[in-house]
Structure formats: structure tokens, C-alpha cells
Amino acid sequence: MSQAANNNGRPGKSNNMREDEHRPLQLMRIKKGDNAATAEAQEVEVIMENLNKLDKILADCGAATVSIVAVMGMFRTGKSFILDLIIRYFKKRLMLEGRNNGESQETDMDAEDFSIIDHITQANAPDPQDHHKAPVRIPEGALHLDTSQWRYQEKDREKNQKLPPWVLERNSQHIREGNHSEAHHEGFKWMGGAKRCTEGIWVWSEPFCFYDQDGTKVAVMLMDTQGCWDNQTQKSVSATLFGMTALLSSKLVVNIRSNISENEIGFLDYITTFTQTVLKTDAANSQTPFGALEMLVRDYSNFEDGWTMEQCKAEIQQHLHDHVSSHENDSDKKTLETRLNSTFNRINCHALCHPGIAVTKPSYDGEIAVIDRDFFVLLDNLTKTLFGADDFPVPSAPLGMTLSADGFAKTVINFAKAFGENAVTMAVDLRKAFVEIEIGNARSALIKKCREELHKIAPETTVVDPGMLREKSEKLETNLKEQFARRLQPLRIEESKLVEFQQEFAEDIQRVILVRESANSAQVDGATLKIVASPVVGCGVWFFSSHVVITTICAAGGMFVWAKKWSDHDKVDICHWKVANGIANDAAEFSKQRYRDSQAMWIAAKRINFDDVIRKLIPMTNMAANLTNAGNSQHSQAHSGTSSRPS
């Protein structure tokens, strides 16, 4: 882990800007050595000039501790865009609290804003060097929307839906703070389209100072991290960047696209395990080494039209439960979940709907009007949940140690040094374990999917045409093999191992399919013989229907034997309700089996080949004849022995 002296600011920014201008500062970047074409040439370096600037800014703001709110996630999920909106939120909140973060700047305040400030503060402006002061609480309606009447995707209401007051802070028409097309960036740089925008780790140079419940002044800082696991970054380098981000943050917001999956859970487990291994810590023997994990599912599509805010929140909490707390019967997943819960001091989940197609285009310039109004309502609720609770702000506490303002720079340097000395070696060992886990997860998930798809094609309660089942099974097998190959592709496994894993998976799938096909074919083959035997069965039915007394005696005897079976089984009297229940269950199962028989016989009748029937019947006839002859022979020998015995 090296340390760089130059600034290396983002394009469009001068290195000679005034000290009082706030902007994103690159804290860590990926450096390539002389052999830049190889992944081995990469390493992470701290940009000391920017770290020293941040250290000085923290000293000047007079805060006692530091709370870092970090956003990280997969490539191109809108992390920087969300951070710029959070900047607006903090600025509006500080303005309403009467602090204005120590700045004198132009605002869009109206008479109502001034009235709120007068009501809240009453000359309660803080001394910049005062570390202790009671926290200021502002009326919720002054900062957040009232969502009691809001309904998701209610179009008539959406036309007149007010925006959260803080969204309109600074610019009521556009979100331009970090727009890549702007010459002067006033936020984290973002852009529409698919091209990567953020590299390394960036920190907003302006700390937002709030007071916690103890009256301690806390500097809240915003951190942006490049997208996870792109193909250009070495595994150990990616793990170092994300490990540092997770370690330093009090709130780690993980951007997830569409829904939580095993990939995201596995990624978080890898990062946290990697970090603890590098730093030689164990979550079981210390306080939780990381802060709060806030999963943010972007473009979530499972909210139903007309849902209230409470219903939307309940839905996303159930989504979290399904992926982080519901694997009691899967020991591997349960172990992973336990490890995550012991690593973070709490795990929450939030969701935002898609902001609109216009936002995804490269030409998008930050226009607020084209963004879905429900996106802003859900975003407003997110800020209220993350930052509106009584326990906000909470200082960062990496490895259980509170991050002080005067110790910020030293902490970054020490952690960066630890990662630099151990990251490559640890990444090699952990990568192997991570790959094995990912392969196991992919295999288990797809085998489960195979069983589910087979159940749709041929449920166990039915019989289907074997030819149709074989055709659809082959398509399913091919599709699952392709999915498995795609799941393995990002892991960059060597070719020989990749072929071996794919072959093992193919054998697993074939076994699952063979079991179902064999059971189905056995039903059809049995039905063929039943068709042949149907005349005999018909004669039996005709005989009993013509002899009512015999039929009645047989039915009564059969019923008694049936009832006696369940009476002995449950150790109850023959008239007990449990006996009747057992008979009913047997009758239901008998009916299901006869239904399957009728399906199988219908299929067999369409496929019947009498030459095959004869070939099957001949061995059975011969076996019956042999058994009969053997019985007759034994009977003759016994009779002969009796006749020759002296009287």
C-alpha cells in the first residue's frame, strides 16, 4: 500500500481551487506499476495531500468524533447520484436547524423556512469549538413528506405529488451537483449510461456536523466507492477498497439492483471475512467490527399498485428476512447468516422503485421533472429512516474503536498499511474459499431449480408421455448448464477446473432428471400390462356384480380388516375417529393412485405396441409355468412317498 503526494483530482476541477470550496476528494486510488497490463501490477495507494486536507477540515470544524456514511455496490447502480441527493438533505436539515454548517451561502429559503428556523433555534447557534450541545430536533413536516395518504403508483395523486422540501435545495429544476457534463462539480461525479464513472474511494470534503444524544459534536462525512468486481481490478485490490469502506463506515449503504441474491450475500461475506483476516481480528472475540449494514435495493419492482408506505416497508423487510434469516434447514447458509449478523451491529433493508427510463440515458442532465415521483417519496422515507432516528449520528467504530476527528488520518494510514502488507496473500487463500462457496451455491440453486421445473413439467401426482418428458428434460438440462456456466464466468476459473466443475454439475442434473423419468416410465410400463389384463379384471367385476351376496360379504370382510389395521396401528378402539381418519386417508391415496393409473393407461394405449407386450409377457408366462411345474413336481413326489410308506 503506497502513499501518493499528488492530488489527482477529477476531470474538470483545478488543483488550485480555494480551500473553502467543497468538493469530492479522492482518498484512495488504484495504482499500476511498470507492467500496467497485468493485474499483479495493481496496488492501492492513499493520496496523502487529500488525506491531510480532510484532516485539517475535521480539525477546523471542531467535532469530537467522525461518522462516515458510505455507499458501495455493484457496477453502475447509481451510488454517486444517491450521495448527491443526501448532500442536499444534509444541507437543508442543517439550514432548518439554524446551523448552516458554519457557512454563509445562498439558499432557496422562503418565509416559512425562516419561521421554522426561528421557532427551532431561538438564537441557539453553536460555537464552532463547542464539542457538547443538545441535539436540535426539527418538526418532521418541515423536512419530510406526510405519507399517510400516499399510495404507490396512484397516478391521479402523482400528478400533484409534492416533492420532499430538501430535494429542491440548491436547485429546484436539476440535480447538477455531480453531473459529468458540468464544468464545476458540486457533488460526487455521476453520469447516465453504462460507462464507469467512479474509481477508488472518494470523500466529500464538507463534514456535516450534528450533535448526538449525549450532546457530542459528530462530523458526518460521505464516502463514495467504485463499483464492485469489475473485470479490470485485481481481486485483492477490490477487496482492499471495499474492506476499507466497510471498516470505516458507521452506516454502510450497499446498492443492490432489483433484489437481494446469493451473490450479494456472498460478496458481503467475502469482504468482511477478508477484512477481519487481514487485520487478524475475530468478530466472535470482540465487539462487532463493522457498523450498520443498510441494504438498498434499487429498481425494486415487487410493490403492488395502491400499497401504503407501511405495506411497502413490510414487503422489503420480508424480502430481507427471506435472504438473511430464513435458512434454518440449510446449515451452510445459516452459518453465513450468523457470521454476517455477528459482523455488523445491525442489518436493515430499504428499497427504491425505478426512477424512470430517462435517468438511465447517457444524455440525462439531472432534470428533476422526469424522475418518477414515487422514487422521491421512497427516497424521502429512506433519509428519514437512516438519518431521522434518535440514535443519529453514531460515530464510526472500526473494530469497536470510536473514530475520533483528530485520529482520522492516522486510522486511515494504519488500516491502509495493514491491507497493503497482507492483502495479496490473504486474497489468494480467501479467493479459493470464496470460489468454492460460490460454486456450491450455484450448484445448489440450479439443482433446486431443476427439481422445481421438473415438477411443473411432470408433477409427482401425474403421469406424462415419456417422449414429451425426455424432450423437455433435455431442453431444461441444456438451459441449466448454460446458467451454471454464466454463474462461473465471473469467477475466472482456469479452463481445466472449469470443465471439471461443469461435468460434475451435468452429472448432478442428469441424476435428478433420471429419477423422475424412471418413475414416470415405470408407471407407463405398468399401465401397459394393466391394459392387457383388463379383460380379466372386467370378468371379475362382472362376476361380483352378478353375485350381490358374495360382494357384500367380501366388502364387509375387507372393511373389517381395513379398520382393524388402523385400530392396531393407533392402539385405539375400532370405532375411534382415528380409525375413520386413517381409512379416509387410505381411500384418498387409493383414488390418487387410480387417477395416475388412468393417466398412465391412456398414455400407454396411445403408445402400445403388441409385439413389445408379447415380448414382456412371454418371460412372465414362462416363469409362471416353471413355478407351476415345480409345484406339481413337489406334490407328485410327496404323494409318491406317501404311497410307498408301509402300512
PDB file of C-alpha atoms in Angstrom, residues 210-448:
ATOM      1  CA  PHE A 210     -24.664  17.201  14.136  1.00  0.00           C
ATOM      2  CA  TYR A 211     -24.993  16.525  17.857  1.00  0.00           C
ATOM      3  CA  ASP A 212     -25.708  13.059  19.239  1.00  0.00           C
ATOM      4  CA  GLN A 213     -27.891  12.235  22.238  1.00  0.00           C
ATOM      5  CA  ASP A 214     -25.011  12.926  24.621  1.00  0.00           C
ATOM      6  CA  GLY A 215     -24.502  16.390  23.139  1.00  0.00           C
ATOM      7  CA  THR A 216     -21.223  15.416  21.446  1.00  0.00           C
ATOM      8  CA  LYS A 217     -20.475  17.096  18.138  1.00  0.00           C
ATOM      9  CA  VAL A 218     -20.113  14.489  15.382  1.00  0.00           C
ATOM     10  CA  ALA A 219     -18.765  15.190  11.897  1.00  0.00           C
ATOM     11  CA  VAL A 220     -20.769  13.175   9.358  1.00  0.00           C
ATOM     12  CA  MET A 221     -18.753  12.517   6.192  1.00  0.00           C
ATOM     13  CA  LEU A 222     -19.933  10.986   2.916  1.00  0.00           C
ATOM     14  CA  MET A 223     -17.848   8.337   1.126  1.00  0.00           C
ATOM     15  CA  ASP A 224     -18.210   7.031  -2.433  1.00  0.00           C
ATOM     16  CA  THR A 225     -16.586   3.824  -3.706  1.00  0.00           C
ATOM     17  CA  GLN A 226     -16.100   2.436  -7.193  1.00  0.00           C
ATOM     18  CA  GLY A 227     -18.347  -0.373  -8.459  1.00  0.00           C
ATOM     19  CA  CYS A 228     -17.702  -3.889  -7.194  1.00  0.00           C
ATOM     20  CA  TRP A 229     -15.881  -6.624  -9.070  1.00  0.00           C
ATOM     21  CA  ASP A 230     -15.299  -5.136 -12.485  1.00  0.00           C
ATOM     22  CA  ASN A 231     -13.048  -7.144 -14.787  1.00  0.00           C
ATOM     23  CA  GLN A 232     -10.300  -4.501 -14.680  1.00  0.00           C
ATOM     24  CA  THR A 233      -9.480  -4.698 -10.970  1.00  0.00           C
ATOM     25  CA  GLN A 234      -7.498  -7.356  -9.167  1.00  0.00           C
ATOM     26  CA  LYS A 235      -9.413  -9.309  -6.519  1.00  0.00           C
ATOM     27  CA  SER A 236      -7.158  -8.247  -3.637  1.00  0.00           C
ATOM     28  CA  VAL A 237      -7.350  -4.596  -4.733  1.00  0.00           C
ATOM     29  CA  SER A 238     -11.164  -4.687  -4.911  1.00  0.00           C
ATOM     30  CA  ALA A 239     -11.310  -6.364  -1.514  1.00  0.00           C
ATOM     31  CA  THR A 240      -8.997  -3.713  -0.044  1.00  0.00           C
ATOM     32  CA  LEU A 241     -11.130  -0.829  -1.337  1.00  0.00           C
ATOM     33  CA  PHE A 242     -14.385  -2.321  -0.153  1.00  0.00           C
ATOM     34  CA  GLY A 243     -12.887  -3.622   3.087  1.00  0.00           C
ATOM     35  CA  MET A 244     -11.629  -0.130   3.955  1.00  0.00           C
ATOM     36  CA  THR A 245     -15.037   1.340   3.087  1.00  0.00           C
ATOM     37  CA  ALA A 246     -16.929  -1.175   5.233  1.00  0.00           C
ATOM     38  CA  LEU A 247     -14.456  -0.819   8.092  1.00  0.00           C
ATOM     39  CA  LEU A 248     -14.565   2.989   8.322  1.00  0.00           C
ATOM     40  CA  SER A 249     -18.317   3.472   7.910  1.00  0.00           C
ATOM     41  CA  SER A 250     -20.912   3.823  10.641  1.00  0.00           C
ATOM     42  CA  LYS A 251     -23.606   3.236   8.013  1.00  0.00           C
ATOM     43  CA  LEU A 252     -22.666   1.103   5.019  1.00  0.00           C
ATOM     44  CA  VAL A 253     -25.283   1.539   2.294  1.00  0.00           C
ATOM     45  CA  VAL A 254     -24.940  -1.337  -0.187  1.00  0.00           C
ATOM     46  CA  ASN A 255     -26.599  -0.624  -3.517  1.00  0.00           C
ATOM     47  CA  ILE A 256     -28.271  -3.750  -4.932  1.00  0.00           C
ATOM     48  CA  ARG A 257     -30.047  -3.952  -8.261  1.00  0.00           C
ATOM     49  CA  SER A 258     -33.599  -5.378  -8.402  1.00  0.00           C
ATOM     50  CA  ASN A 259     -33.440  -7.838  -5.465  1.00  0.00           C
ATOM     51  CA  ILE A 260     -31.134  -9.399  -2.896  1.00  0.00           C
ATOM     52  CA  SER A 261     -29.444 -12.529  -4.218  1.00  0.00           C
ATOM     53  CA  GLU A 262     -26.887 -15.062  -3.027  1.00  0.00           C
ATOM     54  CA  ASN A 263     -24.248 -13.117  -4.967  1.00  0.00           C
ATOM     55  CA  GLU A 264     -24.675 -10.002  -2.804  1.00  0.00           C
ATOM     56  CA  ILE A 265     -24.732 -12.004   0.429  1.00  0.00           C
ATOM     57  CA  GLY A 266     -21.642 -13.939  -0.668  1.00  0.00           C
ATOM     58  CA  PHE A 267     -19.883 -10.710  -1.656  1.00  0.00           C
ATOM     59  CA  LEU A 268     -20.514  -9.122   1.746  1.00  0.00           C
ATOM     60  CA  ASP A 269     -19.345 -12.265   3.497  1.00  0.00           C
ATOM     61  CA  TYR A 270     -16.176 -12.312   1.416  1.00  0.00           C
ATOM     62  CA  ILE A 271     -15.384  -8.634   2.076  1.00  0.00           C
ATOM     63  CA  THR A 272     -15.957  -8.791   5.820  1.00  0.00           C
ATOM     64  CA  THR A 273     -14.093 -12.102   6.197  1.00  0.00           C
ATOM     65  CA  PHE A 274     -11.236 -10.758   4.087  1.00  0.00           C
ATOM     66  CA  THR A 275     -11.015  -7.594   6.186  1.00  0.00           C
ATOM     67  CA  GLN A 276     -11.031  -9.425   9.510  1.00  0.00           C
ATOM     68  CA  THR A 277      -8.425 -11.896   8.234  1.00  0.00           C
ATOM     69  CA  VAL A 278      -6.128  -9.137   7.008  1.00  0.00           C
ATOM     70  CA  LEU A 279      -6.436  -7.274  10.315  1.00  0.00           C
ATOM     71  CA  LYS A 280      -6.197 -10.523  12.324  1.00  0.00           C
ATOM     72  CA  THR A 281      -9.478  -9.961  14.175  1.00  0.00           C
ATOM     73  CA  ASP A 282     -12.330 -12.270  15.077  1.00  0.00           C
ATOM     74  CA  ALA A 283     -15.904 -10.985  15.394  1.00  0.00           C
ATOM     75  CA  ALA A 284     -16.615 -13.673  17.994  1.00  0.00           C
ATOM     76  CA  ASN A 285     -13.892 -12.329  20.302  1.00  0.00           C
ATOM     77  CA  SER A 286     -14.584  -8.597  20.063  1.00  0.00           C
ATOM     78  CA  GLN A 287     -17.333  -6.069  19.504  1.00  0.00           C
ATOM     79  CA  THR A 288     -18.944  -6.128  16.078  1.00  0.00           C
ATOM     80  CA  PRO A 289     -16.109  -4.874  13.833  1.00  0.00           C
ATOM     81  CA  PHE A 290     -18.439  -3.088  11.400  1.00  0.00           C
ATOM     82  CA  GLY A 291     -21.257  -0.570  11.761  1.00  0.00           C
ATOM     83  CA  ALA A 292     -24.802  -0.801  10.412  1.00  0.00           C
ATOM     84  CA  LEU A 293     -25.406  -2.576   7.114  1.00  0.00           C
ATOM     85  CA  GLU A 294     -28.131  -0.808   5.136  1.00  0.00           C
ATOM     86  CA  MET A 295     -29.076  -2.804   2.026  1.00  0.00           C
ATOM     87  CA  LEU A 296     -30.664  -0.531  -0.571  1.00  0.00           C
ATOM     88  CA  VAL A 297     -32.471  -2.407  -3.337  1.00  0.00           C
ATOM     89  CA  ARG A 298     -32.681  -0.207  -6.426  1.00  0.00           C
ATOM     90  CA  ASP A 299     -35.313  -0.564  -9.162  1.00  0.00           C
ATOM     91  CA  TYR A 300     -37.427  -2.796  -6.894  1.00  0.00           C
ATOM     92  CA  SER A 301     -40.497  -3.993  -8.791  1.00  0.00           C
ATOM     93  CA  ASN A 302     -42.450  -6.028  -6.219  1.00  0.00           C
ATOM     94  CA  PHE A 303     -44.501  -3.195  -4.741  1.00  0.00           C
ATOM     95  CA  GLU A 304     -48.173  -3.514  -5.673  1.00  0.00           C
ATOM     96  CA  ASP A 305     -50.107  -0.552  -7.040  1.00  0.00           C
ATOM     97  CA  GLY A 306     -52.124   1.119  -4.295  1.00  0.00           C
ATOM     98  CA  TRP A 307     -49.900  -0.020  -1.426  1.00  0.00           C
ATOM     99  CA  THR A 308     -49.355   2.313   1.521  1.00  0.00           C
ATOM    100  CA  MET A 309     -45.893   3.211   2.789  1.00  0.00           C
ATOM    101  CA  GLU A 310     -46.283   0.723   5.646  1.00  0.00           C
ATOM    102  CA  GLN A 311     -47.121  -2.071   3.200  1.00  0.00           C
ATOM    103  CA  CYS A 312     -44.084  -1.217   1.073  1.00  0.00           C
ATOM    104  CA  LYS A 313     -41.829  -1.265   4.153  1.00  0.00           C
ATOM    105  CA  ALA A 314     -43.296  -4.591   5.291  1.00  0.00           C
ATOM    106  CA  GLU A 315     -42.664  -6.075   1.846  1.00  0.00           C
ATOM    107  CA  ILE A 316     -38.973  -5.136   1.780  1.00  0.00           C
ATOM    108  CA  GLN A 317     -38.461  -6.372   5.343  1.00  0.00           C
ATOM    109  CA  GLN A 318     -39.933  -9.722   4.309  1.00  0.00           C
ATOM    110  CA  HIS A 319     -37.566  -9.701   1.316  1.00  0.00           C
ATOM    111  CA  LEU A 320     -34.646  -9.198   3.717  1.00  0.00           C
ATOM    112  CA  HIS A 321     -35.923 -11.963   6.014  1.00  0.00           C
ATOM    113  CA  ASP A 322     -36.190 -14.389   3.092  1.00  0.00           C
ATOM    114  CA  HIS A 323     -32.496 -13.927   2.277  1.00  0.00           C
ATOM    115  CA  VAL A 324     -30.825 -13.310   5.632  1.00  0.00           C
ATOM    116  CA  SER A 325     -32.933 -15.017   8.315  1.00  0.00           C
ATOM    117  CA  SER A 326     -34.906 -17.929   6.862  1.00  0.00           C
ATOM    118  CA  HIS A 327     -32.439 -20.770   6.252  1.00  0.00           C
ATOM    119  CA  GLU A 328     -32.922 -22.859   9.396  1.00  0.00           C
ATOM    120  CA  ASN A 329     -32.712 -26.084   7.373  1.00  0.00           C
ATOM    121  CA  ASP A 330     -29.622 -25.145   5.344  1.00  0.00           C
ATOM    122  CA  SER A 331     -26.596 -25.347   7.626  1.00  0.00           C
ATOM    123  CA  ASP A 332     -24.185 -23.632   5.202  1.00  0.00           C
ATOM    124  CA  LYS A 333     -26.465 -20.647   4.606  1.00  0.00           C
ATOM    125  CA  LYS A 334     -27.368 -20.463   8.280  1.00  0.00           C
ATOM    126  CA  THR A 335     -23.665 -20.298   9.175  1.00  0.00           C
ATOM    127  CA  LEU A 336     -23.145 -17.483   6.661  1.00  0.00           C
ATOM    128  CA  GLU A 337     -26.133 -15.548   8.031  1.00  0.00           C
ATOM    129  CA  THR A 338     -24.905 -15.972  11.603  1.00  0.00           C
ATOM    130  CA  ARG A 339     -21.488 -14.710  10.558  1.00  0.00           C
ATOM    131  CA  LEU A 340     -22.946 -11.594   8.907  1.00  0.00           C
ATOM    132  CA  ASN A 341     -25.186 -10.820  11.878  1.00  0.00           C
ATOM    133  CA  SER A 342     -22.208 -11.067  14.227  1.00  0.00           C
ATOM    134  CA  THR A 343     -20.107  -8.861  11.933  1.00  0.00           C
ATOM    135  CA  PHE A 344     -22.484  -5.866  11.581  1.00  0.00           C
ATOM    136  CA  ASN A 345     -24.137  -4.285  14.595  1.00  0.00           C
ATOM    137  CA  ARG A 346     -27.434  -4.365  12.694  1.00  0.00           C
ATOM    138  CA  ILE A 347     -28.739  -5.215   9.230  1.00  0.00           C
ATOM    139  CA  ASN A 348     -31.595  -3.286   7.598  1.00  0.00           C
ATOM    140  CA  CYS A 349     -33.138  -3.222   4.137  1.00  0.00           C
ATOM    141  CA  HIS A 350     -34.720  -0.433   2.078  1.00  0.00           C
ATOM    142  CA  ALA A 351     -35.963  -0.162  -1.488  1.00  0.00           C
ATOM    143  CA  LEU A 352     -36.431   2.429  -4.211  1.00  0.00           C
ATOM    144  CA  CYS A 353     -38.522   1.980  -7.326  1.00  0.00           C
ATOM    145  CA  HIS A 354     -37.045   2.691 -10.753  1.00  0.00           C
ATOM    146  CA  PRO A 355     -36.563   6.467 -11.212  1.00  0.00           C
ATOM    147  CA  GLY A 356     -37.587   6.334 -14.871  1.00  0.00           C
ATOM    148  CA  ILE A 357     -36.082   5.397 -18.228  1.00  0.00           C
ATOM    149  CA  ALA A 358     -34.885   8.954 -18.919  1.00  0.00           C
ATOM    150  CA  VAL A 359     -32.461   8.800 -15.970  1.00  0.00           C
ATOM    151  CA  THR A 360     -30.602   5.805 -17.462  1.00  0.00           C
ATOM    152  CA  LYS A 361     -29.697   7.516 -20.729  1.00  0.00           C
ATOM    153  CA  PRO A 362     -26.201   8.962 -21.298  1.00  0.00           C
ATOM    154  CA  SER A 363     -27.810  12.305 -22.212  1.00  0.00           C
ATOM    155  CA  TYR A 364     -29.598  12.670 -18.835  1.00  0.00           C
ATOM    156  CA  ASP A 365     -28.705  16.076 -17.371  1.00  0.00           C
ATOM    157  CA  GLY A 366     -30.230  15.779 -13.894  1.00  0.00           C
ATOM    158  CA  GLU A 367     -33.695  17.149 -14.701  1.00  0.00           C
ATOM    159  CA  ILE A 368     -35.938  16.556 -11.664  1.00  0.00           C
ATOM    160  CA  ALA A 369     -39.230  16.663 -13.592  1.00  0.00           C
ATOM    161  CA  VAL A 370     -38.547  13.402 -15.475  1.00  0.00           C
ATOM    162  CA  ILE A 371     -37.907  11.382 -12.303  1.00  0.00           C
ATOM    163  CA  ASP A 372     -40.770   9.203 -11.049  1.00  0.00           C
ATOM    164  CA  ARG A 373     -42.468  10.972  -8.111  1.00  0.00           C
ATOM    165  CA  ASP A 374     -42.729   7.699  -6.164  1.00  0.00           C
ATOM    166  CA  PHE A 375     -38.942   7.439  -6.328  1.00  0.00           C
ATOM    167  CA  PHE A 376     -38.663  10.704  -4.386  1.00  0.00           C
ATOM    168  CA  VAL A 377     -41.324   9.649  -1.861  1.00  0.00           C
ATOM    169  CA  LEU A 378     -39.464   6.390  -1.150  1.00  0.00           C
ATOM    170  CA  LEU A 379     -36.139   8.256  -1.085  1.00  0.00           C
ATOM    171  CA  ASP A 380     -37.569  10.719   1.438  1.00  0.00           C
ATOM    172  CA  ASN A 381     -38.607   7.803   3.646  1.00  0.00           C
ATOM    173  CA  LEU A 382     -35.092   6.368   3.265  1.00  0.00           C
ATOM    174  CA  THR A 383     -33.451   9.562   4.528  1.00  0.00           C
ATOM    175  CA  LYS A 384     -35.923   9.739   7.411  1.00  0.00           C
ATOM    176  CA  THR A 385     -35.126   6.131   8.375  1.00  0.00           C
ATOM    177  CA  LEU A 386     -31.347   6.448   8.008  1.00  0.00           C
ATOM    178  CA  PHE A 387     -30.848   9.893   9.498  1.00  0.00           C
ATOM    179  CA  GLY A 388     -34.051  10.840  11.321  1.00  0.00           C
ATOM    180  CA  ALA A 389     -33.848   8.354  14.190  1.00  0.00           C
ATOM    181  CA  ASP A 390     -32.907   9.470  17.688  1.00  0.00           C
ATOM    182  CA  ASP A 391     -29.651   7.478  17.550  1.00  0.00           C
ATOM    183  CA  PHE A 392     -28.296   9.521  14.615  1.00  0.00           C
ATOM    184  CA  PRO A 393     -25.469  10.344  14.352  1.00  0.00           C
ATOM    185  CA  VAL A 394     -23.461   7.368  15.620  1.00  0.00           C
ATOM    186  CA  PRO A 395     -19.660   7.675  15.347  1.00  0.00           C
ATOM    187  CA  SER A 396     -17.809   5.139  13.224  1.00  0.00           C
ATOM    188  CA  ALA A 397     -16.198   2.457  15.365  1.00  0.00           C
ATOM    189  CA  PRO A 398     -13.926   0.217  13.271  1.00  0.00           C
ATOM    190  CA  LEU A 399     -13.137  -2.954  15.233  1.00  0.00           C
ATOM    191  CA  GLY A 400     -15.087  -1.462  18.154  1.00  0.00           C
ATOM    192  CA  MET A 401     -12.849   1.638  18.493  1.00  0.00           C
ATOM    193  CA  THR A 402     -14.600   5.017  18.173  1.00  0.00           C
ATOM    194  CA  LEU A 403     -13.175   7.074  15.313  1.00  0.00           C
ATOM    195  CA  SER A 404     -12.105  10.472  16.671  1.00  0.00           C
ATOM    196  CA  ALA A 405     -11.670  13.538  14.493  1.00  0.00           C
ATOM    197  CA  ASP A 406      -8.032  14.017  15.451  1.00  0.00           C
ATOM    198  CA  GLY A 407      -7.296  10.311  14.862  1.00  0.00           C
ATOM    199  CA  PHE A 408      -8.978  10.043  11.437  1.00  0.00           C
ATOM    200  CA  ALA A 409      -5.853  10.402   9.288  1.00  0.00           C
ATOM    201  CA  LYS A 410      -3.767   8.069  11.427  1.00  0.00           C
ATOM    202  CA  THR A 411      -6.518   5.433  11.380  1.00  0.00           C
ATOM    203  CA  VAL A 412      -6.731   5.530   7.573  1.00  0.00           C
ATOM    204  CA  ILE A 413      -2.950   5.216   7.247  1.00  0.00           C
ATOM    205  CA  ASN A 414      -2.709   2.331   9.714  1.00  0.00           C
ATOM    206  CA  PHE A 415      -5.513   0.353   8.124  1.00  0.00           C
ATOM    207  CA  ALA A 416      -4.180   1.030   4.641  1.00  0.00           C
ATOM    208  CA  LYS A 417      -0.761  -0.231   5.726  1.00  0.00           C
ATOM    209  CA  ALA A 418      -2.274  -3.427   7.170  1.00  0.00           C
ATOM    210  CA  PHE A 419      -4.127  -4.105   3.945  1.00  0.00           C
ATOM    211  CA  GLY A 420      -1.037  -3.370   1.863  1.00  0.00           C
ATOM    212  CA  GLU A 421       1.119  -5.831   3.797  1.00  0.00           C
ATOM    213  CA  ASN A 422      -1.371  -8.717   3.897  1.00  0.00           C
ATOM    214  CA  ALA A 423      -3.986  -8.237   1.179  1.00  0.00           C
ATOM    215  CA  VAL A 424      -2.435 -10.202  -1.692  1.00  0.00           C
ATOM    216  CA  THR A 425      -1.614 -13.302   0.374  1.00  0.00           C
ATOM    217  CA  MET A 426      -4.961 -13.282   2.149  1.00  0.00           C
ATOM    218  CA  ALA A 427      -6.841 -12.718  -1.107  1.00  0.00           C
ATOM    219  CA  VAL A 428      -5.320 -15.843  -2.665  1.00  0.00           C
ATOM    220  CA  ASP A 429      -6.473 -18.108   0.193  1.00  0.00           C
ATOM    221  CA  LEU A 430      -9.827 -16.397   0.595  1.00  0.00           C
ATOM    222  CA  ARG A 431     -10.429 -16.383  -3.158  1.00  0.00           C
ATOM    223  CA  LYS A 432     -10.137 -20.165  -3.225  1.00  0.00           C
ATOM    224  CA  ALA A 433     -12.638 -20.490  -0.393  1.00  0.00           C
ATOM    225  CA  PHE A 434     -14.903 -17.874  -1.972  1.00  0.00           C
ATOM    226  CA  VAL A 435     -14.863 -19.671  -5.343  1.00  0.00           C
ATOM    227  CA  GLU A 436     -15.768 -22.972  -3.690  1.00  0.00           C
ATOM    228  CA  ILE A 437     -18.650 -21.308  -1.840  1.00  0.00           C
ATOM    229  CA  GLU A 438     -19.904 -19.612  -4.998  1.00  0.00           C
ATOM    230  CA  ILE A 439     -19.754 -22.849  -6.991  1.00  0.00           C
ATOM    231  CA  GLY A 440     -21.572 -24.715  -4.230  1.00  0.00           C
ATOM    232  CA  ASN A 441     -24.250 -22.006  -4.047  1.00  0.00           C
ATOM    233  CA  ALA A 442     -24.696 -22.010  -7.823  1.00  0.00           C
ATOM    234  CA  ARG A 443     -24.930 -25.808  -7.967  1.00  0.00           C
ATOM    235  CA  SER A 444     -27.453 -25.992  -5.103  1.00  0.00           C
ATOM    236  CA  ALA A 445     -29.617 -23.205  -6.512  1.00  0.00           C
ATOM    237  CA  LEU A 446     -29.743 -24.691 -10.013  1.00  0.00           C
ATOM    238  CA  ILE A 447     -30.393 -28.254  -8.828  1.00  0.00           C
ATOM    239  CA  LYS A 448     -33.266 -26.872  -6.771  1.00  0.00           C
TER     240      LYS A 448
END
